[in-house]
Tab-separated table of C-alpha atoms in Angstrom:
chain	number	residue	atom	x	y	z
A	10	UNK	CA	151.856	123.660	125.517
A	11	UNK	CA	151.399	124.428	129.248
A	12	UNK	CA	152.565	127.874	130.707
A	13	UNK	CA	152.740	129.424	134.097
A	14	UNK	CA	151.596	132.943	134.448
A	15	UNK	CA	154.632	134.823	135.611
A	16	UNK	CA	153.097	138.154	135.684
A	17	UNK	CA	150.419	140.493	134.437
A	18	UNK	CA	151.293	144.149	133.672
A	19	UNK	CA	148.731	146.520	131.804
A	20	UNK	CA	147.970	144.977	128.534
A	21	UNK	CA	150.537	141.847	128.671
A	22	UNK	CA	150.549	138.474	130.420
A	23	UNK	CA	154.062	137.318	130.951
A	24	UNK	CA	154.361	133.516	130.453
A	25	UNK	CA	156.985	131.035	131.682
A	26	UNK	CA	157.038	128.450	129.193
A	27	UNK	CA	160.259	126.531	130.354
A	28	UNK	CA	162.405	128.119	127.798
A	29	UNK	CA	165.117	130.850	128.281
A	30	UNK	CA	162.945	133.848	127.322
A	31	UNK	CA	159.469	134.431	128.510
A	32	UNK	CA	156.432	134.456	126.335
A	33	UNK	CA	153.882	137.307	126.019
A	34	UNK	CA	150.206	137.159	125.549
A	35	UNK	CA	147.500	140.006	125.586
A	36	UNK	CA	145.406	140.465	128.675
A	37	UNK	CA	142.455	140.811	126.472
A	38	UNK	CA	142.435	136.850	126.092
A	39	UNK	CA	141.882	136.621	129.949
A	40	UNK	CA	139.192	139.136	130.670
A	41	UNK	CA	135.642	138.017	131.128
A	42	UNK	CA	132.653	139.810	129.698
A	43	UNK	CA	132.869	142.351	132.689
A	44	UNK	CA	136.551	143.166	132.042
A	45	UNK	CA	137.757	141.236	135.100
A	46	UNK	CA	140.828	139.163	134.816
A	47	UNK	CA	140.146	135.289	134.769
A	48	UNK	CA	143.624	134.170	135.791
A	49	UNK	CA	146.322	135.407	138.224
A	50	UNK	CA	150.070	134.909	138.452
A	51	UNK	CA	150.932	131.349	139.172
A	52	UNK	CA	148.238	129.820	137.224
A	53	UNK	CA	148.926	127.261	134.641
A	54	UNK	CA	147.119	127.591	131.276
A	55	UNK	CA	147.286	126.082	127.919
A	56	UNK	CA	148.793	128.357	125.089
A	57	UNK	CA	149.876	128.300	121.648
A	58	UNK	CA	152.668	129.883	119.760
A	59	UNK	CA	151.395	132.382	117.407
A	60	UNK	CA	154.641	134.199	116.269
A	61	UNK	CA	158.010	135.386	116.968
A	62	UNK	CA	158.741	139.189	117.187
A	63	UNK	CA	162.333	139.737	117.465
A	64	UNK	CA	163.520	137.571	120.452
A	65	UNK	CA	160.026	137.671	121.948
A	66	UNK	CA	157.617	134.615	121.613
A	67	UNK	CA	154.009	135.783	121.071
A	68	UNK	CA	151.220	133.316	122.624
A	69	UNK	CA	147.637	133.083	122.297
A	70	UNK	CA	144.781	130.722	123.820
A	71	UNK	CA	142.935	131.118	120.624
A	72	UNK	CA	142.599	133.371	117.625
A	73	UNK	CA	140.102	136.000	118.205
A	74	UNK	CA	136.955	137.319	116.293
A	75	UNK	CA	138.650	139.973	114.588
A	76	UNK	CA	140.063	140.062	111.103
A	77	UNK	CA	142.743	137.296	110.483
A	78	UNK	CA	144.445	136.366	107.347
A	79	UNK	CA	143.716	133.151	105.671
A	80	UNK	CA	147.280	132.367	106.351
A	81	UNK	CA	146.763	132.826	110.011
A	82	UNK	CA	143.746	130.507	109.886
A	83	UNK	CA	145.843	127.815	107.973
A	84	UNK	CA	148.376	128.196	110.724
A	85	UNK	CA	145.761	127.666	113.193
A	86	UNK	CA	144.681	124.352	111.372
A	87	UNK	CA	148.115	122.956	111.301
A	88	UNK	CA	149.045	123.877	114.946
A	89	UNK	CA	145.503	123.169	116.554
A	90	UNK	CA	144.961	126.582	117.904
A	91	UNK	CA	141.446	127.240	118.790
A	92	UNK	CA	139.687	130.098	116.746
A	93	UNK	CA	136.564	131.997	117.939
A	94	UNK	CA	133.736	131.989	115.643
A	95	UNK	CA	130.050	133.174	115.524
A	96	UNK	CA	127.319	130.853	114.358
A	97	UNK	CA	125.540	132.993	111.780
A	98	UNK	CA	123.149	130.538	110.118
A	99	UNK	CA	121.774	127.041	109.688
A	100	UNK	CA	122.553	125.328	106.253
A	101	UNK	CA	122.153	121.775	105.016
A	102	UNK	CA	123.910	119.482	107.320
A	103	UNK	CA	125.201	122.002	109.817
A	104	UNK	CA	126.022	125.491	110.536
A	105	UNK	CA	127.528	128.485	108.828
A	106	UNK	CA	130.041	130.099	110.941
A	107	UNK	CA	131.933	133.334	110.666
A	108	UNK	CA	135.443	133.375	112.105
A	109	UNK	CA	138.065	136.253	111.806
A	110	UNK	CA	136.254	137.559	108.838
A	111	UNK	CA	136.048	134.254	106.974
A	112	UNK	CA	133.236	131.740	106.417
A	113	UNK	CA	133.394	128.213	107.705
A	114	UNK	CA	131.064	125.096	107.988
A	115	UNK	CA	130.349	123.287	111.201
A	116	UNK	CA	128.409	119.900	110.791
A	117	UNK	CA	125.737	119.293	113.416
A	118	UNK	CA	127.858	116.382	114.624
A	119	UNK	CA	130.735	118.698	115.492
A	120	UNK	CA	128.727	121.389	117.261
A	121	UNK	CA	128.461	119.879	120.674
A	122	UNK	CA	129.341	116.881	122.687
A	123	UNK	CA	125.749	115.853	122.805
A	124	UNK	CA	123.388	115.659	119.922
A	125	UNK	CA	121.929	118.966	118.563
A	126	UNK	CA	118.377	118.856	119.377
A	127	UNK	CA	117.369	122.459	118.522
A	128	UNK	CA	119.809	124.238	116.083
A	129	UNK	CA	118.172	127.551	117.230
A	130	UNK	CA	120.075	127.422	120.486
A	131	UNK	CA	123.274	127.871	118.773
A	132	UNK	CA	122.390	130.749	116.331
A	133	UNK	CA	124.061	134.141	116.849
A	134	UNK	CA	126.278	132.822	119.499
A	135	UNK	CA	130.102	132.566	119.695
A	136	UNK	CA	132.099	129.589	120.404
A	137	UNK	CA	135.592	128.241	120.193
A	138	UNK	CA	136.181	126.079	117.200
A	139	UNK	CA	139.078	123.880	115.959
A	140	UNK	CA	139.731	123.888	112.248
A	141	UNK	CA	139.639	120.198	111.307
A	142	UNK	CA	139.693	120.894	107.378
A	143	UNK	CA	141.401	123.675	105.650
A	144	UNK	CA	141.416	123.227	101.673
A	145	UNK	CA	141.048	125.077	98.251
A	146	UNK	CA	143.099	127.816	99.724
A	147	UNK	CA	140.505	128.601	102.402
A	148	UNK	CA	137.488	128.257	100.406
A	149	UNK	CA	136.708	124.990	102.341
A	150	UNK	CA	136.943	125.397	105.922
A	151	UNK	CA	135.239	122.866	108.316
A	152	UNK	CA	135.391	123.604	112.031
A	153	UNK	CA	134.442	121.592	115.166
A	154	UNK	CA	133.315	123.048	118.584
A	155	UNK	CA	133.034	119.508	119.942
A	156	UNK	CA	136.907	118.981	119.558
A	157	UNK	CA	137.383	121.949	121.700
A	158	UNK	CA	134.665	120.840	124.257
A	159	UNK	CA	136.094	117.241	124.396
A	160	UNK	CA	139.500	118.614	125.318
A	161	UNK	CA	138.084	120.988	127.986
A	162	UNK	CA	136.176	117.952	129.522
A	163	UNK	CA	139.184	115.767	129.566
A	164	UNK	CA	141.184	118.321	131.503
A	165	UNK	CA	138.056	118.681	134.049
A	166	UNK	CA	137.877	114.986	134.110
A	167	UNK	CA	141.454	114.619	135.022
A	168	UNK	CA	141.396	117.284	137.799
A	169	UNK	CA	138.053	116.071	139.149
A	170	UNK	CA	139.349	112.439	139.438
A	171	UNK	CA	142.352	113.682	141.578
A	172	UNK	CA	139.874	115.095	144.086
A	173	UNK	CA	136.873	112.767	144.041
A	174	UNK	CA	136.708	110.413	147.107
A	175	UNK	CA	134.070	107.822	147.918
A	176	UNK	CA	130.992	109.384	150.071
A	177	UNK	CA	131.813	112.783	148.906
A	178	UNK	CA	128.880	115.217	148.100
A	179	UNK	CA	129.016	116.859	144.728
A	180	UNK	CA	126.804	119.140	142.569
A	181	UNK	CA	125.987	117.689	139.272
A	182	UNK	CA	123.543	118.464	136.248
A	183	UNK	CA	121.138	115.693	135.114
A	184	UNK	CA	121.910	115.086	131.351
A	185	UNK	CA	119.381	112.274	130.710
A	186	UNK	CA	116.940	109.958	132.592
A	187	UNK	CA	116.566	106.259	131.708
A	188	UNK	CA	114.326	103.353	133.013
A	189	UNK	CA	117.389	102.393	135.346
A	190	UNK	CA	118.421	105.885	136.415
A	191	UNK	CA	119.687	109.200	135.645
A	192	UNK	CA	122.968	110.383	134.110
A	193	UNK	CA	124.717	113.235	135.878
A	194	UNK	CA	127.494	115.363	134.494
A	195	UNK	CA	129.870	116.508	137.578
A	196	UNK	CA	132.128	118.676	135.669
A	197	UNK	CA	133.580	116.479	132.946
A	198	UNK	CA	132.836	112.936	134.517
A	199	UNK	CA	129.481	111.307	133.841
A	200	UNK	CA	127.969	109.670	136.808
A	201	UNK	CA	124.834	107.393	137.026
A	202	UNK	CA	122.143	107.575	139.898
A	203	UNK	CA	120.295	104.334	139.958
A	204	UNK	CA	116.598	104.702	140.206
A	205	UNK	CA	116.324	103.051	143.521
A	206	UNK	CA	118.174	106.064	144.994
A	207	UNK	CA	116.041	108.730	143.434
A	208	UNK	CA	113.092	108.275	145.521
């Protein structure tokens, strides 16, 4: 659900989720690698209800990389909460992923939006995953980083399309080159530069 950051106080982020009482989330979720806050009061963010503690609603943007029970992972599966995981190895058909102390499998096709060319690029790195299958009491967990990336791109695309105008200059990344031109990613939207304009 969408929430507006109502305030940030020490270790807590207070959220307006459109209900009578405010929601709370840990500031650890909104700090970058350098410890700086990545959001500020007034920003709108996507959150998931993690639990209720008394009259207080506890939210998260994802389940972190610490220990979590299988029950929490099953709840993340049913509610669609992203879970942070680390790619620990390459196995037949995909990758072995450790998340919240549990082992999961991510097929090659679910690791990225684009085709996985070099599996080494993903090893020993952390990503946000969505659990797409949870069975055998947690002995079979299948995850997708692609699902999370596609959601992020859809949000970026929506925001970008509201600001794009004809003739506007934008910065992009060339994602592939064909005989007829180059495909460019401009922040969630794919564009095409005809070969005639690339001289």
